[in-house]
Tab-separated table of C-alpha atoms in Angstrom:
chain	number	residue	atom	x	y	z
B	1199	UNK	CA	14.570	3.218	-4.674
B	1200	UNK	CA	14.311	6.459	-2.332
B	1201	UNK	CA	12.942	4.351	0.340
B	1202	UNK	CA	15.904	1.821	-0.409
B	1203	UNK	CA	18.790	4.497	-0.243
B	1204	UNK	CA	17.123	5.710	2.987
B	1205	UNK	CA	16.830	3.028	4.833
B	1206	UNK	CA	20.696	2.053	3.929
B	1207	UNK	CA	21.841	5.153	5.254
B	1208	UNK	CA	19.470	5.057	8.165
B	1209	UNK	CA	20.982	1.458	8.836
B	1210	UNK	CA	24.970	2.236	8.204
B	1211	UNK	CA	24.690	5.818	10.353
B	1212	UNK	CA	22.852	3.991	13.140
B	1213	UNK	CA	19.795	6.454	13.495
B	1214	UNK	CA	17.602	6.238	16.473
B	1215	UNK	CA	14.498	6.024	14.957
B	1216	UNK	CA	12.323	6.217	11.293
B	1217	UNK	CA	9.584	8.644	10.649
B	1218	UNK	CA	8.281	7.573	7.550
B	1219	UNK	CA	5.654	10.589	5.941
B	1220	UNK	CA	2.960	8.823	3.985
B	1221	UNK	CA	1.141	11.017	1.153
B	1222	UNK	CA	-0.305	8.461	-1.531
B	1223	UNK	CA	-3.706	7.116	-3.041
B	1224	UNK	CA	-1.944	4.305	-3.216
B	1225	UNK	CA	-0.288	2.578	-6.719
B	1226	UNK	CA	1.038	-0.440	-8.044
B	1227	UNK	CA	0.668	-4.011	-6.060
B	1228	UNK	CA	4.618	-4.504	-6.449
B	1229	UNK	CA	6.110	-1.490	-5.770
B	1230	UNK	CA	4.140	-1.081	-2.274
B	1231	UNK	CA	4.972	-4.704	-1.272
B	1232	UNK	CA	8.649	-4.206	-2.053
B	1233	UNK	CA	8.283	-0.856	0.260
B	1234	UNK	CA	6.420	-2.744	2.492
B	1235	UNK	CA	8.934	-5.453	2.694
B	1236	UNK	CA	12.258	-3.178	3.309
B	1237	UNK	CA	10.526	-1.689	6.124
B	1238	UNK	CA	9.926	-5.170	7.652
B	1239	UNK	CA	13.443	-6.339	6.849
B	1240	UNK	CA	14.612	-3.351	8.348
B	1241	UNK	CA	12.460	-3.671	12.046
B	1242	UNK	CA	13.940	-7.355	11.933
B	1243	UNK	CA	17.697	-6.463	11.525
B	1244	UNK	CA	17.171	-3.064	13.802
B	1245	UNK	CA	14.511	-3.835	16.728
B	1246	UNK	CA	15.422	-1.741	19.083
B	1247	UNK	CA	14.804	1.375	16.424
B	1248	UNK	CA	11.186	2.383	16.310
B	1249	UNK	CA	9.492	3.143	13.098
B	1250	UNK	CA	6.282	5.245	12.940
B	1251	UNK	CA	4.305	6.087	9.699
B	1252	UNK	CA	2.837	9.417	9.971
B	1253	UNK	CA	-0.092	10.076	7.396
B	1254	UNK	CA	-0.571	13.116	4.816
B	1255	UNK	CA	-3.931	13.963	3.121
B	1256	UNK	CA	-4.013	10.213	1.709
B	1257	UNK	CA	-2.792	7.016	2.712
B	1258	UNK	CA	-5.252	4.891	1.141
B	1259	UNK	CA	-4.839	1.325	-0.606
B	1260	UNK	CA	-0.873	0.964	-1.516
B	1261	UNK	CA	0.001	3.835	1.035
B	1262	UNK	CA	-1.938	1.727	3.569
B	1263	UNK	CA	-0.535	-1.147	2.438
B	1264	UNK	CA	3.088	0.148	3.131
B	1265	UNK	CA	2.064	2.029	6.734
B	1266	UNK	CA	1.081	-1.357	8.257
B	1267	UNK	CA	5.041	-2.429	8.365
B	1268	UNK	CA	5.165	0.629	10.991
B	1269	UNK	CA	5.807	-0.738	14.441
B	1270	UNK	CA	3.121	2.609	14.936
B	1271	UNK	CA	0.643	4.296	13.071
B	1272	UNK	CA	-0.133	8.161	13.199
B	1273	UNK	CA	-2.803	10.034	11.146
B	1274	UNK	CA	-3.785	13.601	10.953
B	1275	UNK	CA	-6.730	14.852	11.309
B	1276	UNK	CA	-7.174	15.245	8.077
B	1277	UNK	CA	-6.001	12.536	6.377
B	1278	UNK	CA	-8.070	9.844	4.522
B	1279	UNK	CA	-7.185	6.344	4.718
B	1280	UNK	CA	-8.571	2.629	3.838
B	1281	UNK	CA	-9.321	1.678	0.718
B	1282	UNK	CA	-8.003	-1.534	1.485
B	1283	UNK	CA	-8.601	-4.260	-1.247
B	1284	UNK	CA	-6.903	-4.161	-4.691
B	1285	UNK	CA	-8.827	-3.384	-8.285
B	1286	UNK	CA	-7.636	-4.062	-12.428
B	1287	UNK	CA	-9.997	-2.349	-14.659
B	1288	UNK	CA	-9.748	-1.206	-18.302
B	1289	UNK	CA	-11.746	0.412	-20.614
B	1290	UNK	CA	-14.375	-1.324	-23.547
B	1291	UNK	CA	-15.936	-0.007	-26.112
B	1292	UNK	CA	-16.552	-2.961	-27.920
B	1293	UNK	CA	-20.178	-1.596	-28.797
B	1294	UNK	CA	-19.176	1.772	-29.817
B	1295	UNK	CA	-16.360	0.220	-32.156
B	1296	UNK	CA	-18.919	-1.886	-33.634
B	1297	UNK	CA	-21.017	0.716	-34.776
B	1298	UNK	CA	-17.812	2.882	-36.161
B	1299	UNK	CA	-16.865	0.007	-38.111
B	1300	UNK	CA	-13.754	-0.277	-36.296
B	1301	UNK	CA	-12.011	-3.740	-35.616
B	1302	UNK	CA	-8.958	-5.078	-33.706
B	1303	UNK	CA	-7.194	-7.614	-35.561
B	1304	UNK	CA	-5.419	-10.017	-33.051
B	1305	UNK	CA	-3.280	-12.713	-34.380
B	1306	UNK	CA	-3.022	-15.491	-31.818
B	1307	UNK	CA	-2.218	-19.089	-31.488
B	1308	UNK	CA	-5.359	-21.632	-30.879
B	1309	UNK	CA	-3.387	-22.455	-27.826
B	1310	UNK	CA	-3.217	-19.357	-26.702
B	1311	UNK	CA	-7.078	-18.066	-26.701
B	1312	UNK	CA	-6.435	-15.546	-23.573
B	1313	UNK	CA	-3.418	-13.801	-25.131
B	1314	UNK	CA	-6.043	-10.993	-25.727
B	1315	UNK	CA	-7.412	-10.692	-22.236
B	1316	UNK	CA	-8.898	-7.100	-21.664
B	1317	UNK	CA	-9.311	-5.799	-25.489
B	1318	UNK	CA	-11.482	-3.066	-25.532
B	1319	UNK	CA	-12.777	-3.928	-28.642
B	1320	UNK	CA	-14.649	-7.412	-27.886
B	1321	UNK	CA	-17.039	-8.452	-24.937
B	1322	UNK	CA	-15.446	-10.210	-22.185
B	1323	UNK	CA	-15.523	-13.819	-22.183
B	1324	UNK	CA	-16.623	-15.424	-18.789
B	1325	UNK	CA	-13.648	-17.567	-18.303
B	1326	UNK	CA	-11.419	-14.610	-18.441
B	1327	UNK	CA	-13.411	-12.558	-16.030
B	1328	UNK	CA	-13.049	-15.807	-13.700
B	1329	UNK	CA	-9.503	-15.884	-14.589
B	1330	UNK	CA	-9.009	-12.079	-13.385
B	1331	UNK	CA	-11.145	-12.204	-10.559
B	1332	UNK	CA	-8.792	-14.961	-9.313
B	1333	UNK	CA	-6.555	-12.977	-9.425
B	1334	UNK	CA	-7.880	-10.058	-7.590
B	1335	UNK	CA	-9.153	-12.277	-4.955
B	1336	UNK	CA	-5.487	-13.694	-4.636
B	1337	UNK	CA	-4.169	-10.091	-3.957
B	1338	UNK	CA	-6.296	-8.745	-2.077
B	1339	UNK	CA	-6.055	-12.257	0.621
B	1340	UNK	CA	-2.190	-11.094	0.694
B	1341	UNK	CA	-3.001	-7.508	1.308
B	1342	UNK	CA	-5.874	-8.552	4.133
B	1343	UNK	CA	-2.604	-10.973	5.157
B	1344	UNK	CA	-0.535	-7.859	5.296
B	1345	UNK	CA	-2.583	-5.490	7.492
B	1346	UNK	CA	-3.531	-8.618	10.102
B	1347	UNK	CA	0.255	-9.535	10.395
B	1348	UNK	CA	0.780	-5.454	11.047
B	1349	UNK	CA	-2.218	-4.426	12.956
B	1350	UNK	CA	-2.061	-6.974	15.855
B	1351	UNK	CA	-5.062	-5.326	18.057
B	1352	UNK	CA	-6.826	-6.521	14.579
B	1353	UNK	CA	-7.897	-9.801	13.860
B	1354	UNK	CA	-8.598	-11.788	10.156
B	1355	UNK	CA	-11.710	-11.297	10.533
B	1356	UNK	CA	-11.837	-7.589	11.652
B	1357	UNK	CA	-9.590	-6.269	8.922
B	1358	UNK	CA	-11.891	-8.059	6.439
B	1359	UNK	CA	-14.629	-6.280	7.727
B	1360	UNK	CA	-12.754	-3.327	7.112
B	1361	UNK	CA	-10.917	-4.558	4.611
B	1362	UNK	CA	-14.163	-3.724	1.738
B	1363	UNK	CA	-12.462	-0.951	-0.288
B	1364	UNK	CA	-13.984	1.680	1.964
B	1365	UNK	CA	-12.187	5.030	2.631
B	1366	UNK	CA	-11.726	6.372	6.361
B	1367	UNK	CA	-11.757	9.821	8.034
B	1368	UNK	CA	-8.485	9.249	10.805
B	1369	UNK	CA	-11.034	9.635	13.989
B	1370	UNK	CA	-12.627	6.380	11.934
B	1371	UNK	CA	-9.679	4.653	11.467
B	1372	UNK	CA	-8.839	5.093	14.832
B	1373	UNK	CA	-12.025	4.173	16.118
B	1374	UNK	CA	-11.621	0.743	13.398
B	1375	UNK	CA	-7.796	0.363	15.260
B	1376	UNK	CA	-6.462	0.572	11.075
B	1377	UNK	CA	-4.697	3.396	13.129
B	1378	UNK	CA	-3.263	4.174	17.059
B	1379	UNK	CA	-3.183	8.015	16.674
B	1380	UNK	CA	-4.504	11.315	15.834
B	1381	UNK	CA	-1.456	13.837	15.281
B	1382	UNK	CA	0.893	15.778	13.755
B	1383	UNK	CA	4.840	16.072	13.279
B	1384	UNK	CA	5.363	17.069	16.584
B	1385	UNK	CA	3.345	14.310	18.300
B	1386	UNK	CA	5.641	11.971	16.038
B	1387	UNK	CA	8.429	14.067	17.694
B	1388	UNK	CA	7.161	13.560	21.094
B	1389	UNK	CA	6.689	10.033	20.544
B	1390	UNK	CA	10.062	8.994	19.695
B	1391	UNK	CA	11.323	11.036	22.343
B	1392	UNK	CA	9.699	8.710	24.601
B	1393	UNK	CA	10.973	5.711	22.870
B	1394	UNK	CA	14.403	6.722	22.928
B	1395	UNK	CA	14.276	8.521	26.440
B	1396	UNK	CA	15.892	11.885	25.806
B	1397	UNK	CA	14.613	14.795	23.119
B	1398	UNK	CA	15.389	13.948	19.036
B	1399	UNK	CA	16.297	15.857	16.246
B	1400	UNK	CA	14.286	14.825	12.938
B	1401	UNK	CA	16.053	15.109	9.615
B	1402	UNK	CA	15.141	13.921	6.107
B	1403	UNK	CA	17.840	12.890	3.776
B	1404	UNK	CA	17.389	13.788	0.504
B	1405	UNK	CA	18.445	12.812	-3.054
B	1406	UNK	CA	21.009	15.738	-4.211
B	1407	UNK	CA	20.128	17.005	-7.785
């Protein structure tokens, strides 16, 4: 919703350009393809305003997820980044309960049998592990979809190379093209000064309390 009201603003005061600071592990699937997808719907109505994702300490997995939608990438030399591919996990302790003498009691319809998927308090059948792994698999082809349709100099096969759930340092991101450059606030500065042609005055809008 931040993102939203931003980029509404950005659009009805006819700003020259969008820095857009990236500080995340990463999060849910949804929420960084809805992000992802503003910021794409946004280039398309407004081409001739530049966007550039500049990179915190993280912007890894959801955060990378949203960064590709930047017509331009910038990291610092700090930052971590990667971790593309996408992950469901839960706790079990199906063995443990079974020697407490503890029991979940799961009422359930015969045609239902998977209404239970992930208790922690029975062994995994294999059909639902295929069932979730489908899943996964199905996600992470979208997000491998995402950074190929974002990353140009990148082809399908490159960004699944890359694309392993691996974190990377920025100089290897850069040197894997996941990013286009090493620098800071002001080199965003600098760079849309070029884009636009004369210097620029960065400014953050903020949600009043």
């Amino acid at each position: 919703s931040q993102v939203r009201r931003a980029l509404r603003r950005a659009s009805a005061e006819g700003v020259k350009g969008i820095l857009l600071h990236i500080d995340s592990p990463g999060g849910g699937v949804t929420d960084s393809d809805q992000i992802h997808q503003m910021l794409v719907e946004f280039r398309r109505e407004h081409p001739d305003v530049p966007v550039l994702a500049l990179f915190g300490d993280m912007a890894a997995s959801g955060g990378y997820y949203v960064a590709v939608a930047a017509q331009r990438i910038m990291a610092r030399r700090t930052s971590i980044t990667g971790s593309i591919g996408v992950i469901m996990s839960a706790w079990n302790f199906a063995e443990a309960a079974k020697k407490l003498g503890i029991d979940q009691v799961a009422i359930k319809s015969d045609r239902t049998p998977m209404k239970d998927i992930l208790s922690p308090t029975r062994p995994m059948r294999d059909d639902e592990r295929a069932l979730l792994t489908g899943i996964v698999d199905e996600l992470y082809d979208q997000f491998v979809t995402v950074v190929d349709d974002g990353r140009p100099g990148l082809d399908r096969q490159q960004v699944q190379a890359l694309a392993t759930g691996a974190i990377y340092t920025a100089s290897q991101a850069l040197k894997n093209g996941l990013v286009d450059e090493i620098g800071d606030h002001e080199s965003a500065a600098a760079w849309f000064a070029k884009q636009i042609g004369k210097p620029v005055a960065i400014v953050e809008y903020r949600r009043r309390a």
